[in-house]
């Protein structure tokens, strides 16, 4: 084993050979008198551009690309975080801020409740609640989000019309932003489509902290032929405003998922809300005509 003293002698010899003192003397430190900008656009007046408003399909940040136009043409088909470039070993500032903004929007959609004024004044719905006492319970106990509270059961029994052809319900799900952004257009479009075909629509209402399968307990009370639940989808980094419509014919407790139909991805950049409403009405009409839903339904 090499002795410590021998190691010290070797290090000392190497330092002497490098002559670090001479190197430092040849390149004295210089005082920095002015900092030059390095490409960041200074904003003197007005507002800083909203990074969340950038269309990712048109964003291409690769420097000196081999065939940038072809890459951008492919990227224009979907809002993917590709071709965003790097600054050394890290991501550039703009895509980093965009990622954080999208992540924050997704978190807000999950943890924020739907505005009560939107439900009561704009839609004119009454509100009931699942067995979840708060948002934390809703996120950690999915089973309770599928069940109505005793008070909710009583309220629905008192206020809702019994045995309608179609019962429509809105539930917050995992995105309050999705409900506020889309329900105001989707619901009237569904009702208009159904009523134009002479289909009776039940009394609509809103379920706080509700999940898809809560339709089963609602159907047990109201006894509609078909039921439709508009619910906020789990938000992602592309959009936090995506809503889905789950439908079933003669829904009942513990029914298999195969008996449900869904129209998903309802938002401004996906399935247009008004068009989605018209399509949902058509699917519900097919359920009533064929007296079946899910994988048995012929679309």
mmCIF file of C-alpha atoms in Angstrom:
data_model
loop_
_atom_site.group_PDB
_atom_site.id
_atom_site.type_symbol
_atom_site.label_atom_id
_atom_site.label_comp_id
_atom_site.label_asym_id
_atom_site.label_seq_id
_atom_site.Cartn_x
_atom_site.Cartn_y
_atom_site.Cartn_z
ATOM 1 C CA UNK A 1 0.000 0.000 0.000
ATOM 2 C CA UNK A 2 1.329 3.474 -0.875
ATOM 3 C CA UNK A 3 2.224 5.548 2.159
ATOM 4 C CA UNK A 4 0.507 8.895 2.716
ATOM 5 C CA UNK A 5 3.834 10.690 2.599
ATOM 6 C CA UNK A 6 4.553 9.216 -0.823
ATOM 7 C CA UNK A 7 1.179 10.450 -2.143
ATOM 8 C CA UNK A 8 1.907 13.954 -0.855
ATOM 9 C CA UNK A 9 5.287 13.943 -2.593
ATOM 10 C CA UNK A 10 3.696 12.905 -5.883
ATOM 11 C CA UNK A 11 1.047 15.652 -5.680
ATOM 12 C CA UNK A 12 3.687 18.246 -4.787
ATOM 13 C CA UNK A 13 5.804 17.229 -7.743
ATOM 14 C CA UNK A 14 2.861 17.452 -10.170
ATOM 15 C CA UNK A 15 1.936 20.927 -8.932
ATOM 16 C CA UNK A 16 5.511 22.110 -9.386
ATOM 17 C CA UNK A 17 5.613 20.747 -12.932
ATOM 18 C CA UNK A 18 2.344 22.503 -13.818
ATOM 19 C CA UNK A 19 3.760 25.809 -12.542
ATOM 20 C CA UNK A 20 0.316 27.116 -11.626
ATOM 21 C CA UNK A 21 1.694 30.393 -10.406
ATOM 22 C CA UNK A 22 3.062 31.197 -13.840
ATOM 23 C CA UNK A 23 -0.257 30.344 -15.470
ATOM 24 C CA UNK A 24 -2.140 32.659 -13.136
ATOM 25 C CA UNK A 25 0.343 35.446 -13.730
ATOM 26 C CA UNK A 26 -0.039 35.122 -17.491
ATOM 27 C CA UNK A 27 -3.876 35.362 -17.279
ATOM 28 C CA UNK A 28 -4.779 37.900 -14.596
ATOM 29 C CA UNK A 29 -8.430 38.256 -13.594
ATOM 30 C CA UNK A 30 -10.346 41.021 -15.372
ATOM 31 C CA UNK A 31 -12.977 43.178 -13.744
ATOM 32 C CA UNK A 32 -16.459 42.890 -15.263
ATOM 33 C CA UNK A 33 -17.745 46.391 -15.916
ATOM 34 C CA UNK A 34 -20.903 45.647 -17.946
ATOM 35 C CA UNK A 35 -23.196 42.666 -18.394
ATOM 36 C CA UNK A 36 -24.258 42.062 -21.979
ATOM 37 C CA UNK A 37 -27.675 40.563 -22.809
ATOM 38 C CA UNK A 38 -27.544 36.983 -24.059
ATOM 39 C CA UNK A 39 -30.642 36.698 -26.223
ATOM 40 C CA UNK A 40 -33.406 37.251 -23.629
ATOM 41 C CA UNK A 41 -35.922 39.836 -24.793
ATOM 42 C CA UNK A 42 -36.185 42.698 -22.309
ATOM 43 C CA UNK A 43 -39.692 43.916 -21.508
ATOM 44 C CA UNK A 44 -39.651 47.590 -20.583
ATOM 45 C CA UNK A 45 -43.356 48.389 -20.849
ATOM 46 C CA UNK A 46 -46.519 46.338 -20.990
ATOM 47 C CA UNK A 47 -47.015 42.726 -20.005
ATOM 48 C CA UNK A 48 -44.708 39.738 -20.268
ATOM 49 C CA UNK A 49 -45.961 37.321 -22.968
ATOM 50 C CA UNK A 50 -48.141 34.496 -21.645
ATOM 51 C CA UNK A 51 -46.117 31.307 -22.162
ATOM 52 C CA UNK A 52 -49.248 29.207 -21.636
ATOM 53 C CA UNK A 53 -50.897 30.827 -24.668
ATOM 54 C CA UNK A 54 -48.275 29.515 -27.115
ATOM 55 C CA UNK A 55 -49.566 26.915 -29.588
ATOM 56 C CA UNK A 56 -47.167 23.995 -29.122
ATOM 57 C CA UNK A 57 -47.962 22.766 -32.635
ATOM 58 C CA UNK A 58 -46.290 25.864 -34.070
ATOM 59 C CA UNK A 59 -43.366 26.031 -31.658
ATOM 60 C CA UNK A 60 -39.995 24.813 -32.952
ATOM 61 C CA UNK A 61 -36.901 25.848 -31.005
ATOM 62 C CA UNK A 62 -34.142 23.713 -32.531
ATOM 63 C CA UNK A 63 -31.192 25.857 -33.618
ATOM 64 C CA UNK A 64 -29.770 25.260 -37.102
ATOM 65 C CA UNK A 65 -32.063 22.308 -37.918
ATOM 66 C CA UNK A 66 -31.338 20.012 -40.845
ATOM 67 C CA UNK A 67 -34.942 20.064 -42.088
ATOM 68 C CA UNK A 68 -36.948 22.243 -39.734
ATOM 69 C CA UNK A 69 -39.898 22.791 -42.081
ATOM 70 C CA UNK A 70 -40.586 19.069 -42.421
ATOM 71 C CA UNK A 71 -40.297 18.555 -38.656
ATOM 72 C CA UNK A 72 -42.688 21.452 -37.976
ATOM 73 C CA UNK A 73 -45.159 20.089 -40.529
ATOM 74 C CA UNK A 74 -45.255 16.780 -38.655
ATOM 75 C CA UNK A 75 -45.468 18.492 -35.277
ATOM 76 C CA UNK A 76 -48.415 20.627 -36.428
ATOM 77 C CA UNK A 77 -50.632 17.523 -36.275
ATOM 78 C CA UNK A 78 -50.555 17.316 -32.459
ATOM 79 C CA UNK A 79 -49.536 19.610 -29.545
ATOM 80 C CA UNK A 80 -46.511 17.561 -28.451
ATOM 81 C CA UNK A 81 -43.504 18.850 -26.532
ATOM 82 C CA UNK A 82 -41.026 17.942 -29.262
ATOM 83 C CA UNK A 83 -38.436 20.042 -31.043
ATOM 84 C CA UNK A 84 -38.039 22.359 -28.059
ATOM 85 C CA UNK A 85 -34.241 22.396 -28.063
ATOM 86 C CA UNK A 86 -31.808 22.605 -25.181
ATOM 87 C CA UNK A 87 -29.458 25.105 -23.574
ATOM 88 C CA UNK A 88 -26.449 22.958 -22.818
ATOM 89 C CA UNK A 89 -27.653 19.979 -20.813
ATOM 90 C CA UNK A 90 -30.931 21.559 -19.712
ATOM 91 C CA UNK A 91 -34.205 22.589 -21.304
ATOM 92 C CA UNK A 92 -34.587 26.134 -22.540
ATOM 93 C CA UNK A 93 -36.354 28.650 -20.329
ATOM 94 C CA UNK A 94 -39.520 29.025 -22.423
ATOM 95 C CA UNK A 95 -40.488 25.319 -22.637
ATOM 96 C CA UNK A 96 -39.561 24.892 -18.973
ATOM 97 C CA UNK A 97 -41.973 27.669 -17.981
ATOM 98 C CA UNK A 98 -44.635 26.244 -20.299
ATOM 99 C CA UNK A 99 -44.314 22.843 -18.640
ATOM 100 C CA UNK A 100 -44.629 24.355 -15.168
ATOM 101 C CA UNK A 101 -47.628 26.457 -16.206
ATOM 102 C CA UNK A 102 -49.391 23.386 -17.632
ATOM 103 C CA UNK A 103 -48.626 21.387 -14.495
ATOM 104 C CA UNK A 104 -50.011 24.190 -12.310
ATOM 105 C CA UNK A 105 -53.192 24.367 -14.398
ATOM 106 C CA UNK A 106 -53.665 20.610 -14.013
ATOM 107 C CA UNK A 107 -53.241 20.840 -10.240
ATOM 108 C CA UNK A 108 -55.697 23.740 -10.023
ATOM 109 C CA UNK A 109 -58.261 21.778 -12.044
ATOM 110 C CA UNK A 110 -58.066 18.878 -9.586
ATOM 111 C CA UNK A 111 -57.978 20.779 -6.304
ATOM 112 C CA UNK A 112 -60.402 23.626 -7.118
ATOM 113 C CA UNK A 113 -64.161 23.174 -6.732
ATOM 114 C CA UNK A 114 -66.610 24.095 -9.474
ATOM 115 C CA UNK A 115 -67.941 27.622 -8.983
ATOM 116 C CA UNK A 116 -71.297 27.405 -7.187
ATOM 117 C CA UNK A 117 -72.662 30.418 -9.097
ATOM 118 C CA UNK A 118 -71.952 28.666 -12.395
ATOM 119 C CA UNK A 119 -74.006 25.647 -11.318
ATOM 120 C CA UNK A 120 -76.868 27.482 -9.655
ATOM 121 C CA UNK A 121 -77.204 30.663 -11.734
ATOM 122 C CA UNK A 122 -75.871 29.841 -15.190
ATOM 123 C CA UNK A 123 -77.052 26.236 -15.449
ATOM 124 C CA UNK A 124 -79.908 26.462 -12.949
ATOM 125 C CA UNK A 125 -79.058 23.100 -11.336
ATOM 126 C CA UNK A 126 -79.443 22.110 -7.707
ATOM 127 C CA UNK A 127 -76.447 20.450 -6.032
ATOM 128 C CA UNK A 128 -76.047 17.213 -4.094
ATOM 129 C CA UNK A 129 -72.903 15.553 -2.783
ATOM 130 C CA UNK A 130 -71.376 12.099 -2.759
ATOM 131 C CA UNK A 131 -70.249 10.454 0.468
ATOM 132 C CA UNK A 132 -66.917 12.280 0.187
ATOM 133 C CA UNK A 133 -66.676 14.988 2.823
ATOM 134 C CA UNK A 134 -63.982 16.983 1.043
ATOM 135 C CA UNK A 135 -61.528 16.919 -1.854
ATOM 136 C CA UNK A 136 -58.906 14.918 0.042
ATOM 137 C CA UNK A 137 -61.387 12.133 0.745
ATOM 138 C CA UNK A 138 -62.538 12.244 -2.866
ATOM 139 C CA UNK A 139 -58.992 11.710 -4.149
ATOM 140 C CA UNK A 140 -58.075 8.981 -1.666
ATOM 141 C CA UNK A 141 -61.409 7.105 -1.501
ATOM 142 C CA UNK A 142 -62.744 6.575 -5.042
ATOM 143 C CA UNK A 143 -65.358 4.168 -3.675
ATOM 144 C CA UNK A 144 -67.064 6.960 -1.714
ATOM 145 C CA UNK A 145 -67.206 9.115 -4.831
ATOM 146 C CA UNK A 146 -69.393 6.438 -6.423
ATOM 147 C CA UNK A 147 -71.995 6.634 -3.644
ATOM 148 C CA UNK A 148 -74.558 9.316 -2.810
ATOM 149 C CA UNK A 149 -74.861 10.700 0.684
ATOM 150 C CA UNK A 150 -78.132 9.987 2.479
ATOM 151 C CA UNK A 151 -79.099 13.650 2.189
ATOM 152 C CA UNK A 152 -78.385 13.538 -1.555
ATOM 153 C CA UNK A 153 -80.646 10.518 -2.009
ATOM 154 C CA UNK A 154 -83.465 12.301 -0.222
ATOM 155 C CA UNK A 155 -83.006 15.514 -2.230
ATOM 156 C CA UNK A 156 -82.969 13.687 -5.564
ATOM 157 C CA UNK A 157 -86.078 11.711 -4.651
ATOM 158 C CA UNK A 158 -87.899 14.938 -3.740
ATOM 159 C CA UNK A 159 -86.814 17.174 -6.635
ATOM 160 C CA UNK A 160 -86.369 14.903 -9.655
ATOM 161 C CA UNK A 161 -89.028 13.746 -12.080
ATOM 162 C CA UNK A 162 -89.421 9.977 -11.982
ATOM 163 C CA UNK A 163 -89.155 7.595 -14.947
ATOM 164 C CA UNK A 164 -87.880 10.048 -17.592
ATOM 165 C CA UNK A 165 -86.580 8.710 -20.865
ATOM 166 C CA UNK A 166 -83.179 10.334 -20.218
ATOM 167 C CA UNK A 167 -81.629 11.640 -17.008
ATOM 168 C CA UNK A 168 -78.705 14.073 -17.354
ATOM 169 C CA UNK A 169 -76.298 14.685 -14.471
ATOM 170 C CA UNK A 170 -73.125 16.756 -14.186
ATOM 171 C CA UNK A 171 -70.317 15.727 -11.811
ATOM 172 C CA UNK A 172 -67.080 17.576 -11.149
ATOM 173 C CA UNK A 173 -64.870 14.501 -11.465
ATOM 174 C CA UNK A 174 -61.176 15.322 -11.576
ATOM 175 C CA UNK A 175 -61.429 18.680 -13.337
ATOM 176 C CA UNK A 176 -63.520 21.625 -12.240
ATOM 177 C CA UNK A 177 -62.068 23.596 -15.160
ATOM 178 C CA UNK A 178 -63.536 21.104 -17.636
ATOM 179 C CA UNK A 179 -67.050 21.560 -16.268
ATOM 180 C CA UNK A 180 -66.872 25.349 -16.241
ATOM 181 C CA UNK A 181 -65.400 25.461 -19.756
ATOM 182 C CA UNK A 182 -67.721 22.987 -21.490
ATOM 183 C CA UNK A 183 -70.915 22.111 -19.604
ATOM 184 C CA UNK A 184 -72.580 25.419 -20.483
ATOM 185 C CA UNK A 185 -72.484 24.459 -24.183
ATOM 186 C CA UNK A 186 -72.749 20.682 -24.050
ATOM 187 C CA UNK A 187 -75.827 20.396 -21.834
ATOM 188 C CA UNK A 188 -78.126 22.695 -23.895
ATOM 189 C CA UNK A 189 -77.012 20.929 -27.084
ATOM 190 C CA UNK A 190 -77.945 17.529 -25.612
ATOM 191 C CA UNK A 191 -81.356 18.752 -24.462
ATOM 192 C CA UNK A 192 -82.066 20.408 -27.798
ATOM 193 C CA UNK A 193 -81.107 17.248 -29.674
ATOM 194 C CA UNK A 194 -83.292 15.027 -27.475
ATOM 195 C CA UNK A 195 -86.328 17.304 -27.382
ATOM 196 C CA UNK A 196 -86.228 17.738 -31.168
ATOM 197 C CA UNK A 197 -86.822 13.976 -31.361
ATOM 198 C CA UNK A 198 -89.605 14.049 -28.783
ATOM 199 C CA UNK A 199 -87.536 12.469 -25.999
ATOM 200 C CA UNK A 200 -88.457 13.300 -22.410
ATOM 201 C CA UNK A 201 -85.553 14.688 -20.331
ATOM 202 C CA UNK A 202 -85.502 14.434 -16.541
ATOM 203 C CA UNK A 203 -84.582 17.028 -13.909
ATOM 204 C CA UNK A 204 -80.857 17.837 -14.207
ATOM 205 C CA UNK A 205 -78.606 18.378 -11.192
ATOM 206 C CA UNK A 206 -74.951 18.589 -10.139
ATOM 207 C CA UNK A 207 -73.049 16.062 -8.008
ATOM 208 C CA UNK A 208 -70.119 17.403 -6.013
ATOM 209 C CA UNK A 209 -67.198 14.977 -5.602
ATOM 210 C CA UNK A 210 -68.862 12.499 -7.940
ATOM 211 C CA UNK A 211 -67.385 9.691 -10.039
ATOM 212 C CA UNK A 212 -68.744 7.921 -13.108
ATOM 213 C CA UNK A 213 -70.358 4.976 -11.315
ATOM 214 C CA UNK A 214 -72.505 7.288 -9.203
ATOM 215 C CA UNK A 215 -74.947 7.049 -12.115
ATOM 216 C CA UNK A 216 -75.935 3.637 -10.754
ATOM 217 C CA UNK A 217 -77.369 4.944 -7.466
ATOM 218 C CA UNK A 218 -78.968 7.879 -9.275
ATOM 219 C CA UNK A 219 -80.666 5.507 -11.720
ATOM 220 C CA UNK A 220 -81.947 3.436 -8.808
ATOM 221 C CA UNK A 221 -83.768 6.502 -7.431
ATOM 222 C CA UNK A 222 -84.956 8.249 -10.626
ATOM 223 C CA UNK A 223 -85.418 5.107 -12.761
ATOM 224 C CA UNK A 224 -84.729 6.592 -16.205
ATOM 225 C CA UNK A 225 -84.417 4.471 -19.336
ATOM 226 C CA UNK A 226 -81.021 6.002 -20.102
ATOM 227 C CA UNK A 227 -78.695 8.143 -18.025
ATOM 228 C CA UNK A 228 -75.862 10.484 -19.026
ATOM 229 C CA UNK A 229 -73.172 11.817 -16.675
ATOM 230 C CA UNK A 230 -71.026 14.731 -17.842
ATOM 231 C CA UNK A 231 -67.807 14.619 -15.831
ATOM 232 C CA UNK A 232 -64.399 16.307 -15.740
ATOM 233 C CA UNK A 233 -61.573 14.122 -17.014
ATOM 234 C CA UNK A 234 -58.227 13.711 -15.283
ATOM 235 C CA UNK A 235 -56.240 16.771 -16.464
ATOM 236 C CA UNK A 236 -52.987 16.448 -18.363
ATOM 237 C CA UNK A 237 -50.178 18.715 -19.514
ATOM 238 C CA UNK A 238 -51.872 19.489 -22.843
ATOM 239 C CA UNK A 239 -55.248 20.518 -21.422
ATOM 240 C CA UNK A 240 -56.916 20.698 -18.030
ATOM 241 C CA UNK A 241 -60.358 21.341 -19.566
ATOM 242 C CA UNK A 242 -61.296 17.978 -21.057
ATOM 243 C CA UNK A 243 -64.748 16.603 -20.228
ATOM 244 C CA UNK A 244 -66.392 13.232 -20.927
ATOM 245 C CA UNK A 245 -69.966 11.986 -21.208
ATOM 246 C CA UNK A 246 -70.694 8.503 -19.820
ATOM 247 C CA UNK A 247 -73.990 6.902 -20.803
ATOM 248 C CA UNK A 248 -75.833 3.689 -19.975
ATOM 249 C CA UNK A 249 -79.206 2.063 -20.639
ATOM 250 C CA UNK A 250 -81.058 0.827 -17.538
ATOM 251 C CA UNK A 251 -78.056 1.481 -15.300
ATOM 252 C CA UNK A 252 -77.932 -0.566 -12.115
ATOM 253 C CA UNK A 253 -75.569 -1.172 -9.200
ATOM 254 C CA UNK A 254 -72.384 -3.107 -9.892
ATOM 255 C CA UNK A 255 -72.982 -3.083 -13.629
ATOM 256 C CA UNK A 256 -69.888 -3.919 -15.747
ATOM 257 C CA UNK A 257 -67.989 -1.155 -17.518
ATOM 258 C CA UNK A 258 -68.798 -2.875 -20.811
ATOM 259 C CA UNK A 259 -72.378 -1.609 -20.485
ATOM 260 C CA UNK A 260 -71.300 2.032 -20.592
ATOM 261 C CA UNK A 261 -70.636 4.232 -23.623
ATOM 262 C CA UNK A 262 -68.401 7.285 -23.494
ATOM 263 C CA UNK A 263 -67.756 10.385 -25.568
ATOM 264 C CA UNK A 264 -64.423 11.744 -24.361
ATOM 265 C CA UNK A 265 -61.955 14.544 -25.047
ATOM 266 C CA UNK A 266 -64.613 17.264 -25.112
ATOM 267 C CA UNK A 267 -62.853 20.655 -25.145
ATOM 268 C CA UNK A 268 -61.997 23.517 -27.505
ATOM 269 C CA UNK A 269 -58.961 21.789 -29.007
ATOM 270 C CA UNK A 270 -60.567 18.335 -29.075
ATOM 271 C CA UNK A 271 -64.199 17.394 -29.675
ATOM 272 C CA UNK A 272 -66.069 20.690 -30.012
ATOM 273 C CA UNK A 273 -68.536 21.091 -27.076
ATOM 274 C CA UNK A 274 -71.583 21.951 -29.201
ATOM 275 C CA UNK A 275 -70.881 19.124 -31.660
ATOM 276 C CA UNK A 276 -70.279 16.742 -28.758
ATOM 277 C CA UNK A 277 -73.688 17.613 -27.321
ATOM 278 C CA UNK A 278 -75.425 16.803 -30.602
ATOM 279 C CA UNK A 279 -73.536 13.502 -30.893
ATOM 280 C CA UNK A 280 -74.368 12.524 -27.297
ATOM 281 C CA UNK A 281 -78.057 13.116 -28.031
ATOM 282 C CA UNK A 282 -77.791 10.814 -31.052
ATOM 283 C CA UNK A 283 -76.124 8.068 -28.989
ATOM 284 C CA UNK A 284 -78.830 8.319 -26.313
ATOM 285 C CA UNK A 285 -81.499 8.041 -29.036
ATOM 286 C CA UNK A 286 -79.814 4.856 -30.304
ATOM 287 C CA UNK A 287 -79.846 3.424 -26.773
ATOM 288 C CA UNK A 288 -83.559 4.053 -26.448
ATOM 289 C CA UNK A 289 -84.286 2.566 -29.874
ATOM 290 C CA UNK A 290 -82.104 -0.530 -29.421
ATOM 291 C CA UNK A 291 -82.767 -0.853 -25.660
ATOM 292 C CA UNK A 292 -79.113 -1.584 -24.951
ATOM 293 C CA UNK A 293 -75.809 0.188 -24.346
ATOM 294 C CA UNK A 294 -72.073 -0.403 -24.143
ATOM 295 C CA UNK A 295 -70.527 -3.038 -26.362
ATOM 296 C CA UNK A 296 -73.995 -4.321 -27.319
ATOM 297 C CA UNK A 297 -74.994 -0.983 -28.853
ATOM 298 C CA UNK A 298 -74.697 -0.780 -32.640
ATOM 299 C CA UNK A 299 -73.465 2.711 -33.445
#
